[in-house]
PDB file of N, CA and C in Angstrom:
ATOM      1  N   UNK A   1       5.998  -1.400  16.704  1.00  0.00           N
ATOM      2  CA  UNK A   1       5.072  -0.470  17.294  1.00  0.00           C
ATOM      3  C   UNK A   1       5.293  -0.368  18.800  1.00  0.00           C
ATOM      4  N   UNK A   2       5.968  -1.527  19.389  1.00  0.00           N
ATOM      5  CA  UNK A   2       5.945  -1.872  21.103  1.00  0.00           C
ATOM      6  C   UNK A   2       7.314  -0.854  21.270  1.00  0.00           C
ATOM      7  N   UNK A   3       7.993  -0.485  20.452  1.00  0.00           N
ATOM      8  CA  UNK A   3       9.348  -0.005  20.576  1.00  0.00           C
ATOM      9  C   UNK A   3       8.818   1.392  20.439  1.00  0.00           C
ATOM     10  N   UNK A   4       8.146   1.620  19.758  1.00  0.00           N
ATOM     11  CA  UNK A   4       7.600   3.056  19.398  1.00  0.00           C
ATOM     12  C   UNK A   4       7.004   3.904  20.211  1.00  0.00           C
ATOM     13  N   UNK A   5       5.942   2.896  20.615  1.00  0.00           N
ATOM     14  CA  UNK A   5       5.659   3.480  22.249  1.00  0.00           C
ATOM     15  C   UNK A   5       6.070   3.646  22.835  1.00  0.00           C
ATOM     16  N   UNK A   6       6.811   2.713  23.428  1.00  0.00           N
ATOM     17  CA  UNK A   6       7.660   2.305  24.754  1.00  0.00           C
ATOM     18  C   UNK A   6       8.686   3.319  25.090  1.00  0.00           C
ATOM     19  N   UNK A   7       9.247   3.172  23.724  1.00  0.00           N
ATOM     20  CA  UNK A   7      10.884   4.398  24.647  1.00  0.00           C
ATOM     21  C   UNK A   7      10.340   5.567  23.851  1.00  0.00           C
ATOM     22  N   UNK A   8      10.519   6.612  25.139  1.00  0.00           N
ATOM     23  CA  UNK A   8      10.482   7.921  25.344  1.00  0.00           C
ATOM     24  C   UNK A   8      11.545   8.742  24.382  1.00  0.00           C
ATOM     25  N   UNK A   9      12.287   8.387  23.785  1.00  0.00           N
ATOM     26  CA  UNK A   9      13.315   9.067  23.075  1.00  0.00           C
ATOM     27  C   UNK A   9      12.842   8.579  21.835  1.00  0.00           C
ATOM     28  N   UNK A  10      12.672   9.916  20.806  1.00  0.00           N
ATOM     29  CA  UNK A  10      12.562   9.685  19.669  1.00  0.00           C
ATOM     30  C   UNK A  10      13.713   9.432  18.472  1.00  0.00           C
ATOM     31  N   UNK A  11      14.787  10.321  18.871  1.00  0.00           N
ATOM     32  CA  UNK A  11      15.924   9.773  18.356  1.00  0.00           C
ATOM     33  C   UNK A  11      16.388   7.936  17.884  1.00  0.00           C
ATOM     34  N   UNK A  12      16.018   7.100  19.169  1.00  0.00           N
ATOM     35  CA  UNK A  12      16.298   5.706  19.209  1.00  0.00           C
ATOM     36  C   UNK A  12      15.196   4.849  19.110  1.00  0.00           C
ATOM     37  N   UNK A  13      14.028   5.444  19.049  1.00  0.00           N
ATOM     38  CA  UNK A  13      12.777   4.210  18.978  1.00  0.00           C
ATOM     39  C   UNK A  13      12.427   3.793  17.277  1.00  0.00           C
ATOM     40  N   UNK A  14      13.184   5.030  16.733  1.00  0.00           N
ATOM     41  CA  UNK A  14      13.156   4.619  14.840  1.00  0.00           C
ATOM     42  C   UNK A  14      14.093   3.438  15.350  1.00  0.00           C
ATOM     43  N   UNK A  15      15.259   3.223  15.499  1.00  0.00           N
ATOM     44  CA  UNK A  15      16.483   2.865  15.263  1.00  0.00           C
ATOM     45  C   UNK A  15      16.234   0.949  15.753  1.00  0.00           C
ATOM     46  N   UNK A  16      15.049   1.126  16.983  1.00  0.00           N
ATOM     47  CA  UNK A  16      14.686  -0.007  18.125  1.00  0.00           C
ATOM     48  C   UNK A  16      13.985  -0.666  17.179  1.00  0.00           C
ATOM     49  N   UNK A  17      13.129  -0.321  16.796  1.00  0.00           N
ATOM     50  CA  UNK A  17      11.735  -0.892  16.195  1.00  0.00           C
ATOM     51  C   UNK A  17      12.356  -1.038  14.928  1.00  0.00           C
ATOM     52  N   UNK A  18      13.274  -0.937  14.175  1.00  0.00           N
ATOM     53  CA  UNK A  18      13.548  -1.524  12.616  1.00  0.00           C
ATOM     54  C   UNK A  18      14.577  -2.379  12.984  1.00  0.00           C
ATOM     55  N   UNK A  19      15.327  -2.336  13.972  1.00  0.00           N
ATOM     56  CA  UNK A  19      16.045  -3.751  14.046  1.00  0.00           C
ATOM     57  C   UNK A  19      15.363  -4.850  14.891  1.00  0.00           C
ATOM     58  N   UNK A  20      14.192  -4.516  15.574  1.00  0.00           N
ATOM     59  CA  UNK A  20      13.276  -5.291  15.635  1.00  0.00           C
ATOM     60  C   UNK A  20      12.538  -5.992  14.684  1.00  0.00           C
ATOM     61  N   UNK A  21      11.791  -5.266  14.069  1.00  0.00           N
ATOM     62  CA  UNK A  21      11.554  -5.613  12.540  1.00  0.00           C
ATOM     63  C   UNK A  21      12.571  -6.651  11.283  1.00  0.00           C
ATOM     64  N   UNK A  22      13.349  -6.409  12.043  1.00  0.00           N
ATOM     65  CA  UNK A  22      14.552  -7.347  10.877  1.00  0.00           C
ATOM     66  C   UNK A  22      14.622  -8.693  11.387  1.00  0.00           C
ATOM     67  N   UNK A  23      14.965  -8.543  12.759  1.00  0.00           N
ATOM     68  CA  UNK A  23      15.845  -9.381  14.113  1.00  0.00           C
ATOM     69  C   UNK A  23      14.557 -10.692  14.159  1.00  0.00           C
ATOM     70  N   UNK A  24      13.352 -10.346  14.426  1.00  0.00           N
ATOM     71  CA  UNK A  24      12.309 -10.940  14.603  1.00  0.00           C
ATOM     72  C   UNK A  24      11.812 -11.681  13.501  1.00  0.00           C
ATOM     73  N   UNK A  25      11.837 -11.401  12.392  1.00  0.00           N
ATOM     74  CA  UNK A  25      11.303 -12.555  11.055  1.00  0.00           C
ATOM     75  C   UNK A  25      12.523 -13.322  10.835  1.00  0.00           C
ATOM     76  N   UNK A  26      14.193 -12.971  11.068  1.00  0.00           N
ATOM     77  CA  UNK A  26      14.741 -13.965  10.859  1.00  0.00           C
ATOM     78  C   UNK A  26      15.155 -15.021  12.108  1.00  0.00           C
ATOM     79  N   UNK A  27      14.590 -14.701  13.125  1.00  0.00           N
ATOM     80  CA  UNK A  27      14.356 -15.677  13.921  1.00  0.00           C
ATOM     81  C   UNK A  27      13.736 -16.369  13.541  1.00  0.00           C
ATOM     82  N   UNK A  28      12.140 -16.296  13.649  1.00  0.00           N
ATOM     83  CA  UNK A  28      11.198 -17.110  13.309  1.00  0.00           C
ATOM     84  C   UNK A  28      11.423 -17.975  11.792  1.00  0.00           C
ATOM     85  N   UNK A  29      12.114 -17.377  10.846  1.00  0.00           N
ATOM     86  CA  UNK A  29      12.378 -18.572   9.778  1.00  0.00           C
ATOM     87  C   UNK A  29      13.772 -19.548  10.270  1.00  0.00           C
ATOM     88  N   UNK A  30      14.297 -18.873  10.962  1.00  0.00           N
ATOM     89  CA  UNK A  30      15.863 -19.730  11.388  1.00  0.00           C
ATOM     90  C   UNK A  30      15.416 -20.997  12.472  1.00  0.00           C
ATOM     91  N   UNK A  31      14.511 -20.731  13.183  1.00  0.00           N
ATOM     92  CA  UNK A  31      13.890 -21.435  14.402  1.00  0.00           C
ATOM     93  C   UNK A  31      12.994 -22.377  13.351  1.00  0.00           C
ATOM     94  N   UNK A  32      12.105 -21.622  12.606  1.00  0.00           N
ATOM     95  CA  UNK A  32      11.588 -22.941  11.505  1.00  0.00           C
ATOM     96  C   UNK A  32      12.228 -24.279  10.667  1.00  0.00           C
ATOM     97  N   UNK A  33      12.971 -23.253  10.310  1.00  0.00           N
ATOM     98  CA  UNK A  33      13.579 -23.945   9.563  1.00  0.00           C
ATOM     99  C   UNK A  33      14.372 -25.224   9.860  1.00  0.00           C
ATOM    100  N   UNK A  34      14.681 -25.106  11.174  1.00  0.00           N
ATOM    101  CA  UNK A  34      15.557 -25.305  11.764  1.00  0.00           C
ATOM    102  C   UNK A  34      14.682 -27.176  12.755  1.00  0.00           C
ATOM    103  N   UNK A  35      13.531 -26.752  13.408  1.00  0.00           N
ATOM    104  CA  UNK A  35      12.900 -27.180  13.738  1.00  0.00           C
ATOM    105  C   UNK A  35      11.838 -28.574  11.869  1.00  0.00           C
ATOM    106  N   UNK A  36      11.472 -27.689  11.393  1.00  0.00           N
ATOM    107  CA  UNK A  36      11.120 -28.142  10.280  1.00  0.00           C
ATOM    108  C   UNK A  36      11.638 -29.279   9.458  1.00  0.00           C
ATOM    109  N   UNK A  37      11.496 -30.331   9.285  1.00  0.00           N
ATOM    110  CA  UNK A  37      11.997 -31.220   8.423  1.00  0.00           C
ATOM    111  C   UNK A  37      11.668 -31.380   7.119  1.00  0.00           C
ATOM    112  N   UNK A  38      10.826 -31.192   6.625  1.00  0.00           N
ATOM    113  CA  UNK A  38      10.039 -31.405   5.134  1.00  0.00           C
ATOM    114  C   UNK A  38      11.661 -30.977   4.319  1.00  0.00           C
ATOM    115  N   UNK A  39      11.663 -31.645   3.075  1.00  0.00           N
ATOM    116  CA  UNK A  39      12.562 -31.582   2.103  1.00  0.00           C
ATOM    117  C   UNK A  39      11.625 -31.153   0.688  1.00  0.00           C
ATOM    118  N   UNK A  40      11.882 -30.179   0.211  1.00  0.00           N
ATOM    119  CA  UNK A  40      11.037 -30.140  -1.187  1.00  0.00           C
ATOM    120  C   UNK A  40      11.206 -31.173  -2.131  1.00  0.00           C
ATOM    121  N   UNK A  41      10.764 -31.375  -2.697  1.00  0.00           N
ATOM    122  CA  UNK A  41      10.847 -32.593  -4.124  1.00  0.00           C
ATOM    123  C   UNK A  41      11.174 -31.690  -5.747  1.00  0.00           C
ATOM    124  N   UNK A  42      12.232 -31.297  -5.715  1.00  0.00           N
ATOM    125  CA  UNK A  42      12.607 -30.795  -6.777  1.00  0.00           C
ATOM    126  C   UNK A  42      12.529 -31.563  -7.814  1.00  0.00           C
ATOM    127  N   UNK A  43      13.020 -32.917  -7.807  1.00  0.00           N
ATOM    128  CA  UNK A  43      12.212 -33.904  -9.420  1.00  0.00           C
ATOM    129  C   UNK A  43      11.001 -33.542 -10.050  1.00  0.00           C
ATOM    130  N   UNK A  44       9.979 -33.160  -9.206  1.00  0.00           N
ATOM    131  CA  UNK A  44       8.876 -32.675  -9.301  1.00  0.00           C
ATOM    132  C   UNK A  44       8.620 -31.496 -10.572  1.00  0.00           C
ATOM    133  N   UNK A  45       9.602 -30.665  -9.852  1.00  0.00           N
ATOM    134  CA  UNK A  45      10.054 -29.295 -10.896  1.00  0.00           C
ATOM    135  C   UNK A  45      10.471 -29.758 -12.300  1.00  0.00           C
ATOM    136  N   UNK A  46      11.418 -30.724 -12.357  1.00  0.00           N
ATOM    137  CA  UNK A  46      12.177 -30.976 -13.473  1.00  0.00           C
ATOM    138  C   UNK A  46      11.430 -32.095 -14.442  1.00  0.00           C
ATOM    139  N   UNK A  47      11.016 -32.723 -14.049  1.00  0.00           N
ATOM    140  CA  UNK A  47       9.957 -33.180 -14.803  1.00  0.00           C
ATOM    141  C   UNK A  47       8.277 -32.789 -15.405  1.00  0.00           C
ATOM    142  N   UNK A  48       8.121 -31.859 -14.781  1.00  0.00           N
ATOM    143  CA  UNK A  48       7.154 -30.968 -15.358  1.00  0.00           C
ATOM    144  C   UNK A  48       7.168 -30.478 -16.523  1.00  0.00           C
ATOM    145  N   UNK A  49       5.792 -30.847 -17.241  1.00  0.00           N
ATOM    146  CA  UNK A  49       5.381 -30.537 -18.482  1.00  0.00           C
ATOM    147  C   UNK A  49       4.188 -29.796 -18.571  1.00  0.00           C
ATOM    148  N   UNK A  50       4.226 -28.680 -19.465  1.00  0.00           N
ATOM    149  CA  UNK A  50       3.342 -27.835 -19.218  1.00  0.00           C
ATOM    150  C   UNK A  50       2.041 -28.418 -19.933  1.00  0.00           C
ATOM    151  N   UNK A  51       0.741 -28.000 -20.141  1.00  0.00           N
ATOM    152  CA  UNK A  51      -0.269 -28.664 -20.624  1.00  0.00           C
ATOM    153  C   UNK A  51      -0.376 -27.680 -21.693  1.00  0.00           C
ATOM    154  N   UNK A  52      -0.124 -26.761 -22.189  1.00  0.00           N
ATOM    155  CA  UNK A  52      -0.151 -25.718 -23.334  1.00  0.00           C
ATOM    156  C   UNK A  52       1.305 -25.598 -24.154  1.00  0.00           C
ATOM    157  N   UNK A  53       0.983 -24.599 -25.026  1.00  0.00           N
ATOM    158  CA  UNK A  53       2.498 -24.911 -25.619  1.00  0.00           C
ATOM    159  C   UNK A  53       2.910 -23.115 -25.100  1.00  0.00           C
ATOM    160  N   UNK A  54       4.199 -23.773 -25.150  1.00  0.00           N
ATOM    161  CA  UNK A  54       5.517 -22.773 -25.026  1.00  0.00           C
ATOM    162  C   UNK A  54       6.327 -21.961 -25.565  1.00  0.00           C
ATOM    163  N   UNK A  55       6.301 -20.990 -25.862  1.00  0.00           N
ATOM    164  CA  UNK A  55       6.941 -20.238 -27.230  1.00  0.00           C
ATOM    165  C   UNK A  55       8.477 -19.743 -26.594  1.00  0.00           C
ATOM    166  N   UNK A  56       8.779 -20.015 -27.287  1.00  0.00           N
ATOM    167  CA  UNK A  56      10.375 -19.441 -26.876  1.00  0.00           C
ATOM    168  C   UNK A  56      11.137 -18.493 -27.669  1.00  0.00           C
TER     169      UNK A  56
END
């Protein structure tokens, strides 16, 4: 939206603001992630038993 406003040319503020839109969430998960230590516990997954039954 800051791109949308901001520049005066309509031609390039579509173009600003969706690679903004892209550029900006994979920062913030790359910087998380990155920063982040937790490891999931996939055993967790694999040993799971459902409490109902399962039709296959």
């Amino acid at each position: 939206m800051i791109a949308y406003v901001m520049i005066p040319n309509p031609d390039i503020n579509y173009v600003v603001g969706n690679l903004c839109s892209l550029i900006v969430p994979i920062i913030v998960i790359v910087a998380g992630s990155l920063i982040e230590n937790y490891e999931f516990d996939f055993q967790k997954l694999m040993d799971y038993e459902p409490d109902h039954k399962v039709n296959v």
